[in-house]
Each structure stands twice: as C-alpha cells, then as structure tokens.
CSV table of C-alpha atoms and ligand atoms in Angstrom, one decimal:
chain,number,residue,atom,x,y,z
W,1010,MET,CA,5.0,-4.0,23.7
W,1011,THR,CA,8.1,-6.5,22.7
W,1012,ASP,CA,7.9,-8.7,19.8
W,1013,ASN,CA,7.5,-11.6,22.3
W,1014,GLU,CA,4.9,-10.9,24.5
W,1015,SER,CA,2.7,-9.8,21.1
W,1016,ASN,CA,3.6,-12.8,19.4
W,1017,LYS,CA,1.7,-15.0,22.3
W,1018,LYS,CA,-1.1,-12.8,21.8
W,1019,LYS,CA,-4.1,-12.8,19.3
W,1020,ASP,CA,-4.0,-10.1,16.9
W,1021,ILE,CA,-7.5,-8.8,17.1
W,1022,LEU,CA,-7.4,-5.7,14.3
W,1023,SER,CA,-6.9,-8.6,11.7
W,1024,LEU,CA,-9.7,-10.9,12.7
W,1025,SER,CA,-12.5,-10.3,10.4
W,1026,LEU,CA,-16.2,-10.0,11.9
W,1027,SER,CA,-17.0,-13.9,11.3
W,1028,GLU,CA,-13.6,-14.9,12.8
W,1029,LEU,CA,-14.2,-12.6,15.9
W,1030,GLU,CA,-17.6,-14.3,16.5
W,1031,GLU,CA,-16.1,-17.7,16.5
W,1032,TYR,CA,-13.7,-16.6,19.2
W,1033,ILE,CA,-16.0,-14.9,21.3
W,1034,GLN,CA,-18.7,-17.7,21.4
W,1035,LYS,CA,-15.5,-19.8,21.8
W,1036,LEU,CA,-15.3,-17.5,25.3
W,1037,GLY,CA,-18.7,-18.3,26.3
W,1038,GLU,CA,-19.9,-14.9,25.1
W,1039,LYS,CA,-23.1,-14.7,22.9
W,1040,LYS,CA,-22.2,-13.9,19.3
W,1041,PHE,CA,-23.5,-10.6,19.3
W,1042,ARG,CA,-20.5,-9.0,21.5
W,1043,ALA,CA,-18.4,-9.6,18.5
W,1044,LYS,CA,-20.2,-7.0,16.3
W,1045,GLN,CA,-19.5,-4.4,19.7
W,1046,ILE,CA,-15.8,-5.3,19.6
W,1047,PHE,CA,-15.7,-5.3,15.9
W,1048,CYS,CA,-17.3,-1.5,16.3
W,1049,TRP,CA,-15.1,-0.4,19.3
W,1050,LEU,CA,-12.4,-1.2,17.1
W,1051,HIS,CA,-13.2,-0.3,13.7
W,1052,GLN,CA,-15.2,2.8,13.9
W,1053,LYS,CA,-14.2,4.2,17.3
W,1054,ARG,CA,-10.8,2.9,16.7
W,1055,ALA,CA,-10.1,2.1,20.2
W,1056,GLU,CA,-6.5,1.2,21.7
W,1057,SER,CA,-7.5,-0.5,24.7
W,1058,PHE,CA,-10.0,-3.2,25.8
W,1059,GLU,CA,-10.3,-1.1,28.7
W,1060,SER,CA,-12.0,1.5,27.2
W,1061,MET,CA,-14.8,-0.9,25.5
W,1062,SER,CA,-17.4,0.3,28.2
W,1063,ASP,CA,-20.3,-1.7,27.6
W,1064,LEU,CA,-18.6,-5.0,27.5
W,1065,SER,CA,-18.6,-6.5,31.0
W,1066,LYS,CA,-15.0,-6.1,33.1
W,1067,PRO,CA,-14.4,-10.0,32.7
W,1068,LEU,CA,-14.6,-9.8,29.2
W,1069,ARG,CA,-12.3,-6.8,29.0
W,1070,GLU,CA,-9.6,-8.6,31.2
W,1071,ARG,CA,-10.0,-11.8,29.2
W,1072,LEU,CA,-9.3,-9.7,25.9
W,1073,SER,CA,-6.4,-7.9,27.6
W,1074,GLU,CA,-4.7,-11.2,28.6
W,1075,GLU,CA,-5.8,-12.9,25.2
W,1076,CYS,CA,-5.4,-10.2,22.5
W,1077,PHE,CA,-3.4,-7.1,21.8
W,1078,ILE,CA,-4.5,-4.1,19.6
W,1079,ASN,CA,-1.6,-3.4,16.8
W,1080,TYR,CA,-1.1,0.3,16.2
W,1081,PRO,CA,2.1,1.6,14.3
W,1082,VAL,CA,4.0,4.4,16.8
W,1083,ILE,CA,4.5,7.3,14.6
W,1084,GLU,CA,8.6,7.6,14.7
W,1085,ARG,CA,9.0,10.3,12.6
W,1086,LYS,CA,6.5,12.8,10.6
W,1087,LEU,CA,7.9,15.1,8.0
W,1088,ALA,CA,5.8,17.6,6.6
W,1089,SER,CA,6.0,19.5,3.0
W,1090,LYS,CA,6.3,22.7,2.9
W,1091,LYS,CA,5.3,22.7,-0.7
W,1092,ASP,CA,1.9,21.6,-0.6
W,1093,GLY,CA,1.0,19.9,2.8
W,1094,THR,CA,2.0,16.5,2.3
W,1095,LEU,CA,2.6,14.1,5.3
W,1096,LYS,CA,5.0,11.7,5.4
W,1097,TYR,CA,4.6,9.4,8.4
W,1098,LEU,CA,7.5,7.0,9.7
W,1099,TYR,CA,5.9,4.4,11.5
W,1100,ARG,CA,7.5,2.0,14.1
W,1101,LEU,CA,5.7,-1.4,14.0
W,1102,TYR,CA,5.5,-3.7,16.9
W,1103,ASP,CA,8.4,-5.8,16.4
W,1104,GLY,CA,10.8,-2.5,15.9
W,1105,ASN,CA,10.7,-2.6,12.0
W,1106,TYR,CA,9.5,0.9,10.4
W,1107,VAL,CA,7.4,1.4,7.2
W,1108,GLU,CA,6.1,4.8,5.3
W,1109,THR,CA,2.7,6.1,5.2
W,1110,VAL,CA,2.0,9.5,3.0
W,1111,PHE,CA,-1.1,11.3,3.4
W,1112,MET,CA,-1.7,13.9,0.2
W,1113,GLU,CA,-4.5,16.3,-0.4
W,1114,TYR,CA,-6.2,16.1,-3.5
W,1115,LYS,CA,-9.4,18.2,-5.1
W,1116,THR,CA,-11.2,15.5,-4.4
W,1117,GLY,CA,-10.2,14.5,-0.7
W,1118,MET,CA,-7.9,12.9,1.2
W,1119,SER,CA,-5.5,10.2,0.0
W,1120,ILE,CA,-3.5,7.6,1.8
W,1121,CYS,CA,-0.5,5.8,0.6
W,1122,LEU,CA,0.2,2.5,2.0
W,1123,SER,CA,2.7,0.1,2.8
W,1124,THR,CA,2.0,-3.3,2.6
W,1125,GLN,CA,5.5,-5.3,3.4
W,1126,VAL,CA,8.4,-4.5,5.4
W,1127,GLY,CA,11.1,-4.1,2.4
W,1128,CYS,CA,10.4,-5.9,-1.0
W,1129,LYS,CA,11.5,-8.8,-2.6
W,1130,MET,CA,11.2,-7.6,-6.5
W,1131,GLY,CA,14.3,-5.7,-6.6
W,1132,CYS,CA,13.2,-3.0,-9.1
W,1133,ARG,CA,16.4,-1.1,-9.9
W,1134,PHE,CA,15.1,2.4,-9.7
W,1135,CYS,CA,13.6,1.3,-6.4
W,1136,ALA,CA,14.9,2.6,-2.7
W,1137,SER,CA,12.6,-0.2,-1.0
W,1138,ALA,CA,14.6,-2.6,-3.3
W,1139,ILE,CA,17.8,-1.3,-1.9
W,1140,ALA,CA,16.7,-2.1,1.8
W,1141,GLY,CA,15.9,-5.9,1.2
W,1142,TYR,CA,13.0,-7.8,2.4
W,1143,VAL,CA,12.1,-8.3,5.8
W,1144,ARG,CA,8.6,-9.4,6.2
W,1145,ASP,CA,4.7,-9.4,5.5
W,1146,LEU,CA,2.9,-6.8,6.7
W,1147,LEU,CA,-0.4,-7.8,8.8
W,1148,PRO,CA,-4.2,-6.9,7.8
W,1149,SER,CA,-3.9,-5.0,11.0
W,1150,GLU,CA,-0.5,-3.1,10.2
W,1151,ILE,CA,-2.0,-2.1,6.6
W,1152,LEU,CA,-5.3,-1.1,8.9
W,1153,GLY,CA,-3.0,0.6,11.1
W,1154,GLN,CA,-1.6,3.1,8.9
W,1155,ILE,CA,-5.0,4.6,8.3
W,1156,TYR,CA,-6.4,4.7,12.0
W,1157,LYS,CA,-3.3,6.2,13.2
W,1158,THR,CA,-3.1,8.6,10.5
W,1159,GLU,CA,-6.7,9.8,10.7
W,1160,LYS,CA,-6.3,10.1,14.6
W,1161,ASP,CA,-3.2,12.1,14.1
W,1162,THR,CA,-4.5,14.6,11.5
W,1163,GLY,CA,-8.2,14.8,12.6
W,1164,LYS,CA,-9.0,14.2,8.7
W,1165,LYS,CA,-10.8,11.2,7.3
W,1166,VAL,CA,-9.1,9.2,4.4
W,1167,SER,CA,-11.4,9.0,1.1
W,1168,SER,CA,-8.9,7.1,-1.1
W,1169,ILE,CA,-6.3,4.6,-1.1
W,1170,VAL,CA,-3.3,3.6,-3.0
W,1171,LEU,CA,-1.7,0.5,-2.0
W,1172,MET,CA,1.7,2.0,-3.7
W,1173,GLY,CA,3.9,2.6,-0.6
W,1174,ILE,CA,6.5,-0.1,0.1
W,1175,GLY,CA,6.2,-3.9,-0.8
W,1176,GLU,CA,4.3,-5.7,-3.5
W,1177,PRO,CA,1.1,-5.9,-2.2
W,1178,LEU,CA,0.5,-9.1,-4.4
W,1179,ASP,CA,3.4,-10.9,-3.0
W,1180,ASN,CA,1.3,-10.1,0.4
W,1181,PHE,CA,-2.1,-11.4,-1.1
W,1182,ASP,CA,-4.3,-13.1,1.5
W,1183,ASN,CA,-3.3,-10.1,4.0
W,1184,VAL,CA,-3.7,-7.4,1.3
W,1185,MET,CA,-7.3,-9.3,0.5
W,1186,ARG,CA,-8.0,-9.4,4.4
W,1187,PHE,CA,-7.2,-5.6,4.8
W,1188,LEU,CA,-9.6,-4.8,2.1
W,1189,GLU,CA,-12.0,-7.1,3.7
W,1190,LEU,CA,-12.0,-5.1,6.9
W,1191,VAL,CA,-11.7,-1.7,5.5
W,1192,SER,CA,-14.7,-1.9,3.1
W,1193,ALA,CA,-16.8,-3.8,6.2
W,1194,PRO,CA,-19.9,-1.7,6.8
W,1195,GLU,CA,-19.5,-2.4,10.5
W,1196,GLY,CA,-16.2,-0.8,10.1
W,1197,THR,CA,-14.7,2.1,8.1
W,1198,GLY,CA,-17.0,1.1,5.1
W,1199,LEU,CA,-15.2,2.5,2.5
W,1200,SER,CA,-15.8,2.2,-0.8
W,1201,LEU,CA,-13.6,-0.4,-2.3
W,1202,ARG,CA,-13.4,1.8,-5.7
W,1203,HIS,CA,-11.6,4.2,-4.0
W,1204,VAL,CA,-8.9,1.7,-4.1
W,1205,THR,CA,-6.0,1.3,-6.0
W,1206,LEU,CA,-3.4,-1.2,-6.0
W,1207,SER,CA,-0.3,-0.8,-7.7
W,1208,THR,CA,2.0,-4.2,-8.8
W,1209,CYS,CA,4.8,-5.0,-10.4
W,1210,GLY,CA,3.4,-7.5,-12.3
W,1211,ILE,CA,2.6,-11.0,-10.6
W,1212,VAL,CA,0.4,-12.1,-13.5
W,1213,PRO,CA,-1.2,-15.4,-11.6
W,1214,ARG,CA,-2.3,-12.9,-8.5
W,1215,ILE,CA,-3.7,-10.4,-10.8
W,1216,ASN,CA,-6.1,-12.9,-12.8
W,1217,GLU,CA,-6.9,-14.1,-9.0
W,1218,LEU,CA,-7.6,-10.5,-8.1
W,1219,ALA,CA,-9.6,-10.0,-11.5
W,1220,GLU,CA,-11.9,-12.9,-10.3
W,1221,ARG,CA,-12.8,-11.6,-6.9
W,1222,LYS,CA,-14.3,-8.6,-8.8
W,1223,LEU,CA,-13.7,-6.1,-5.9
W,1224,GLY,CA,-14.0,-2.7,-8.2
W,1225,ILE,CA,-10.5,-2.1,-6.9
W,1226,THR,CA,-8.4,-0.2,-9.9
W,1227,LEU,CA,-5.3,-1.7,-10.9
W,1228,SER,CA,-2.1,0.1,-11.7
W,1229,ILE,CA,0.7,-1.7,-13.4
W,1230,SER,CA,4.0,-0.8,-13.1
W,1231,LEU,CA,5.0,-1.0,-16.6
W,1232,HIS,CA,8.0,1.3,-16.4
W,1233,ALA,CA,9.7,-0.1,-19.8
W,1234,PRO,CA,8.2,-1.3,-23.2
W,1235,ASP,CA,10.0,-4.5,-24.1
W,1236,ASN,CA,11.0,-7.5,-22.5
W,1237,LYS,CA,14.4,-7.0,-22.9
W,1238,SER,CA,14.4,-3.2,-21.7
W,1239,ARG,CA,11.8,-4.1,-18.7
W,1240,SER,CA,13.7,-7.5,-17.6
W,1241,GLU,CA,17.2,-5.5,-16.9
W,1242,ILE,CA,15.3,-2.3,-14.8
W,1243,MET,CA,12.5,-5.3,-13.5
W,1244,PRO,CA,13.7,-8.3,-12.3
W,1245,VAL,CA,10.1,-9.9,-12.2
W,1246,ASN,CA,9.8,-9.4,-16.0
W,1247,ARG,CA,11.6,-12.7,-16.1
W,1248,THR,CA,8.8,-14.6,-14.6
W,1249,TYR,CA,6.6,-13.1,-16.1
W,1250,ASN,CA,7.2,-11.5,-19.3
W,1251,ILE,CA,5.4,-7.9,-20.8
W,1252,ASN,CA,3.1,-10.0,-23.1
W,1253,GLU,CA,1.7,-12.3,-20.1
W,1254,LEU,CA,1.3,-8.8,-18.4
W,1255,ILE,CA,-0.7,-6.8,-20.6
W,1256,SER,CA,-2.4,-9.9,-21.4
W,1257,ALA,CA,-3.5,-10.2,-17.8
W,1258,ALA,CA,-4.2,-6.8,-17.8
W,1259,ARG,CA,-6.6,-6.9,-20.5
W,1260,ARG,CA,-8.3,-9.7,-18.6
W,1261,TYR,CA,-8.9,-7.5,-15.5
W,1262,PHE,CA,-10.6,-5.0,-17.5
W,1263,GLU,CA,-12.6,-7.4,-19.7
W,1264,ILE,CA,-13.7,-9.1,-16.0
W,1265,THR,CA,-14.3,-5.8,-14.0
W,1266,GLY,CA,-15.1,-3.0,-16.3
W,1267,ARG,CA,-12.1,-1.3,-14.1
W,1268,ARG,CA,-9.8,0.5,-16.3
W,1269,ILE,CA,-6.1,0.1,-15.9
W,1270,THR,CA,-3.5,2.9,-15.4
W,1271,TYR,CA,0.2,2.0,-16.5
W,1272,GLU,CA,2.8,3.7,-14.1
W,1273,TYR,CA,5.8,4.7,-16.2
W,1274,ALA,CA,9.1,6.0,-14.6
W,1275,VAL,CA,10.8,8.1,-17.3
W,1276,ILE,CA,14.6,7.6,-16.7
W,1277,ASP,CA,16.6,9.8,-19.0
W,1278,GLY,CA,18.6,7.3,-21.6
W,1279,VAL,CA,17.0,4.4,-20.7
W,1280,ASN,CA,13.5,4.1,-21.8
W,1281,SER,CA,12.4,8.0,-22.8
W,1282,ASP,CA,13.4,8.2,-26.4
W,1283,ASP,CA,11.0,8.0,-29.8
W,1284,ALA,CA,11.6,4.3,-30.2
W,1285,SER,CA,10.5,3.5,-26.4
W,1286,ALA,CA,7.3,5.8,-27.3
W,1287,GLY,CA,6.6,4.1,-30.1
W,1288,LYS,CA,6.9,0.6,-28.8
W,1289,LEU,CA,4.8,1.6,-25.8
W,1290,ALA,CA,1.9,2.6,-28.1
W,1291,GLU,CA,2.2,-0.5,-29.8
W,1292,LEU,CA,2.1,-2.7,-27.0
W,1293,ILE,CA,-1.1,-1.1,-24.4
W,1294,GLY,CA,-2.7,0.2,-27.8
W,1295,LYS,CA,-6.0,1.7,-28.1
W,1296,SER,CA,-7.2,-0.3,-24.9
W,1297,GLY,CA,-8.4,2.9,-23.1
W,1298,SER,CA,-5.8,2.5,-20.7
W,1299,HIS,CA,-4.2,5.6,-19.1
W,1300,VAL,CA,-0.5,6.2,-18.9
W,1301,ASN,CA,1.0,8.1,-15.6
W,1302,LEU,CA,4.7,9.3,-16.3
W,1303,ILE,CA,6.6,9.7,-13.4
W,1304,PRO,CA,9.8,11.4,-13.4
W,1305,VAL,CA,12.5,9.0,-11.9
W,1306,ASN,CA,13.2,9.9,-8.3
W,1307,SER,CA,16.7,9.7,-7.8
W,1308,VAL,CA,17.8,7.3,-5.0
W,1309,LYS,CA,21.5,7.9,-3.9
W,1310,GLU,CA,22.6,4.1,-4.9
W,1311,ARG,CA,21.4,4.4,-8.2
W,1312,GLU,CA,22.7,6.7,-11.4
W,1313,TYR,CA,19.1,7.0,-12.7
W,1314,ARG,CA,18.2,10.7,-13.9
W,1315,SER,CA,15.2,12.4,-15.1
W,1316,SER,CA,13.4,15.7,-14.8
W,1317,ARG,CA,9.5,16.7,-15.0
W,1318,ARG,CA,10.7,18.5,-18.6
W,1319,SER,CA,11.9,15.0,-20.1
W,1320,ALA,CA,8.7,13.3,-18.9
W,1321,GLU,CA,6.7,15.9,-20.3
W,1322,GLU,CA,8.8,15.2,-23.9
W,1323,PHE,CA,8.1,11.9,-23.7
W,1324,ALA,CA,4.0,12.5,-22.9
W,1325,ALA,CA,3.8,14.5,-26.4
W,1326,LYS,CA,5.7,11.7,-27.8
W,1327,LEU,CA,3.4,9.2,-27.0
W,1328,ALA,CA,0.5,11.8,-28.0
W,1329,LYS,CA,1.8,11.8,-31.2
W,1330,LYS,CA,1.0,7.8,-31.3
W,1331,GLY,CA,-2.5,8.3,-29.9
W,1332,ILE,CA,-1.6,7.5,-26.3
W,1333,ASN,CA,-3.3,9.5,-23.6
W,1334,ALA,CA,-0.5,10.5,-20.6
W,1335,THR,CA,-0.3,12.5,-17.8
W,1336,VAL,CA,2.9,13.6,-16.0
W,1337,ARG,CA,2.2,12.6,-12.6
W,1338,ARG,CA,2.0,15.4,-9.8
W,1339,THR,CA,5.0,14.6,-7.7
W,1340,LEU,CA,3.5,15.6,-4.1
W,1341,GLY,CA,5.9,15.8,-0.9
W,1342,SER,CA,9.1,16.0,-3.4
W,1343,ASP,CA,10.8,18.0,-0.7
W,1344,ILE,CA,10.1,15.3,1.8
W,1345,GLU,CA,11.4,12.4,-0.2
W,1346,ALA,CA,7.9,10.9,-0.3
W,1347,ALA,CA,9.4,8.1,-2.8
W,1348,CYS,CA,9.2,4.9,-1.8
W,1349,GLY,CA,11.3,3.2,0.8
W,1350,GLN,CA,13.8,6.3,1.2
W,1351,LEU,CA,12.7,7.6,4.7
W,1352,ARG,CA,12.7,3.7,6.2
W,1353,ARG,CA,16.3,3.5,4.8
W,1354,GLU,CA,17.3,6.8,6.5
W,1355,ALA,CA,15.8,5.6,9.4
W,1356,SER,CA,17.4,2.2,9.9
W,1357,GLU,CA,20.6,3.8,9.3
W,1358,CYS,CA,20.1,6.4,12.0
W,1359,MET,CA,18.7,4.3,14.8
W,1360,ASN,CA,19.5,6.5,17.5
W,1361,GLU,CA,17.8,9.9,16.5
W,1362,VAL,CA,15.6,11.4,19.0
W,1363,LYS,CA,12.1,11.0,18.5
W,1364,ASP,CA,10.8,14.3,17.6
W,1365,ASN,CA,7.2,13.4,17.9
A,1410,SAH,N1,5.3,-2.9,-5.3
A,1410,SAH,C1,4.1,-1.9,-5.9
A,1410,SAH,C2,3.7,-0.8,-5.7
A,1410,SAH,C3,5.1,0.1,-4.6
A,1410,SAH,S1,6.0,0.8,-5.8
A,1410,SAH,C4,4.6,-1.9,-7.5
A,1410,SAH,O1,6.0,-2.1,-8.0
A,1410,SAH,O2,3.8,-1.0,-8.5
A,1410,SAH,C5,5.1,2.5,-6.0
A,1410,SAH,C6,5.5,2.8,-7.5
A,1410,SAH,O3,6.8,4.1,-7.2
A,1410,SAH,C7,5.8,1.7,-8.4
A,1410,SAH,O4,4.8,2.2,-9.6
A,1410,SAH,C8,6.8,1.8,-8.4
A,1410,SAH,O5,7.8,1.4,-9.7
A,1410,SAH,C9,7.4,3.3,-8.3
A,1410,SAH,N2,8.9,3.6,-7.9
A,1410,SAH,C10,9.6,3.3,-7.2
A,1410,SAH,N3,10.6,3.7,-7.3
A,1410,SAH,C11,10.6,4.9,-8.0
A,1410,SAH,C12,11.5,5.8,-8.1
A,1410,SAH,N4,12.5,5.7,-7.8
A,1410,SAH,N5,11.1,7.1,-9.2
A,1410,SAH,C13,10.1,6.7,-9.5
A,1410,SAH,N6,8.9,6.0,-9.3
A,1410,SAH,C14,9.3,4.6,-8.3
C-alpha cells in the first residue's frame, strides 16, 4: 500500500473500542459489531477484512473501502548466534523503517519496541540521534511490531520495553493509546505491570504519566551524574535539568509505588571514574532505585568506548557507596541490537535484496 492510498483510509488498528463503536454505528450497524471487529483485529490478528467471517459481506466490503489494517513488513531479520535474540527491521506503510528486538529471558519473551522513526533528542552516544527524526509512530505501528513478531515466531510476548528507536514521551498520545490497546481485555489483555517505558527525561510528561497511575515501570536514561556532564552528552538536560528529573522520578515512585530504574551507559574517560560514582550515589541516594549499567555500545560515528569490565568496575565503585547496580546482560551484541544501528544501515543500502 502506498502512502497516498493509506492516508485516505482509516487506521482501524489504532482505534480504541469506543472509537470503533462510534464509527460502526455511523455506518448504520449495531454497536456489538465493533467488539467483534476489535476481537478479529486484536485477538485473532486478522490482516484482512475479508477473513472476518461473522460479518456481513457488505460490511466487510465497506470496511475494506474505508479502512486499512496497518501491519509492518519484515524487511530483514537477524538472529543472534550467541543467545537466540532476534532483531527485525520492519518496513512501515510509507517506506520508513523501524527496529524491534525479541529476547528470551528466564521469565518469558520480552520485546523491545520503537516508538518513533528516528529521534529528536540528540543524545551523543546514540545511533538513532545521528540518523535524525522523521516522524512519530502511530499506535497501530507500535502494536504491529508485537503482532507481526508473534506471528513470525509463534511465541507470545510476556513483557514489553519501550526502549527501541525514539523517545516514547515525545510521542505521548500515541504511546498512551498503544498502552490502552495492548492492555484492553477485549484484545491482547497484557498487564501494564509488564511494561517498562524508558525516557531520556521529559519532566512534564513524566509527571503526567505518574498521574495516570498505569502501573508501568519507568526507566530513566541518566548516563551522567551532574548537569555539566549530562548536558554535554544529552541535550535534553539543558531543558530539564538533572535535579528536576530526579524530583520527577521520586514523585513518580511516591504516586505509583513503582520503583524507578536508572540506566547508565558507562563511557570510559567520560562518566566512569570515582568522582562520578560518588556524585551518582549522592544524587539518587537511598531511594531504593536500581541502577542498570550498560557498557556503551560504540557507534561508527562516535569515539566512545567501554567494556564489560569497565562497567563491572564502576558497579564495584557504586557498591562501596551503598548503591545497588547491575551490569545489564548485553543480549544480541553480535547483531547490533543497540538502538538504531540496523535502521541506519538499511537506509544506507536501500537496494539490498530482501532475505525474508
Ligand atoms: N529515548 C528513550 C528510549 C530509547 S533509547 C531513552 O532515552 O531512554 C534506549 C536506551 O538505550 C536508553 O537508555 C539509551 O540511552 C540507551 N542507548 C542508546 N545508545 C546507546 C549506546 N550507544 N550504548 C549504550 N546505550 C545506549
């Protein structure tokens, strides 16, 4: 489907059940038909209106004329030889690309979803920032990454992390609709307690999210322990400084009772010395928050370096200050499972033959 064709049509997979009810009634149909269609879309995962066998033929035809079911197409799929992690490069209806990573943990299957095509935030170490921002993903396109991956693998997702390409709080309304859809009892019915949202720190949106009390876990990409060093690597810190961010995180915990996780990419010579560990310990204090250390993944264009050992050494420095930190398992390291790397590659070699 081309951009123009789909633009004229209704993105039915993004509609909430009440919006679908309103639309179906406008077509002169009974309200309960909406629930049937919602179930076809979100439980049976129908990709065509034709297959919705308990709807009348005229209704199916009307839906096909007015709506489209927005699924992504698998452009590439990489499988890690080390740990079975899968990485998908999905092509969207308008020819843009996003990445999705599917990982197996002891507790079940976890999926890392993209929320935007590119990103505006400009973090210095991130491949998504280098490629620039194109557009927000629609709710259907965030959901579609799950539906397509589950179909392809035959496995069910048990937890979701919004940690792929994009800043989820910069696409707030669509991400909120996605959460409504993925947790709808008439649909997938996933508990929002199994969702983690990662943000670089858009403070007003963190506050708004807290007020919604959705039960999701908030993960904050901190990466530096003071304003000076954080502003250098994360421009968002110039708008919402580190103290405002930590206060918002505390408030999130007070309101929701959900513990915050801080992400900290250890970068040799930038944020990994004793002084950084001291400042970090002071900043987050004994709030019961957890620190996840990630050896920075070097991207071609950036000089940053790290190793598992530096991350472990930094964890030991934090432990001495009473801060509990773990070094994150780097699943899929051999398939460039870090943010935005595959999408960049694909846009550089658009002629590549589809391998799927
Ligand atoms: N925009 C959101 C979510 C996407 S990034 C956020 O900032 O949290 C997901 C995580 O990967 C973030 O913690 C981000 O800082 C981290 N990340 C990005 N590039 C990285 C790299 N090269 N090495 C290690 N972590 C990286």
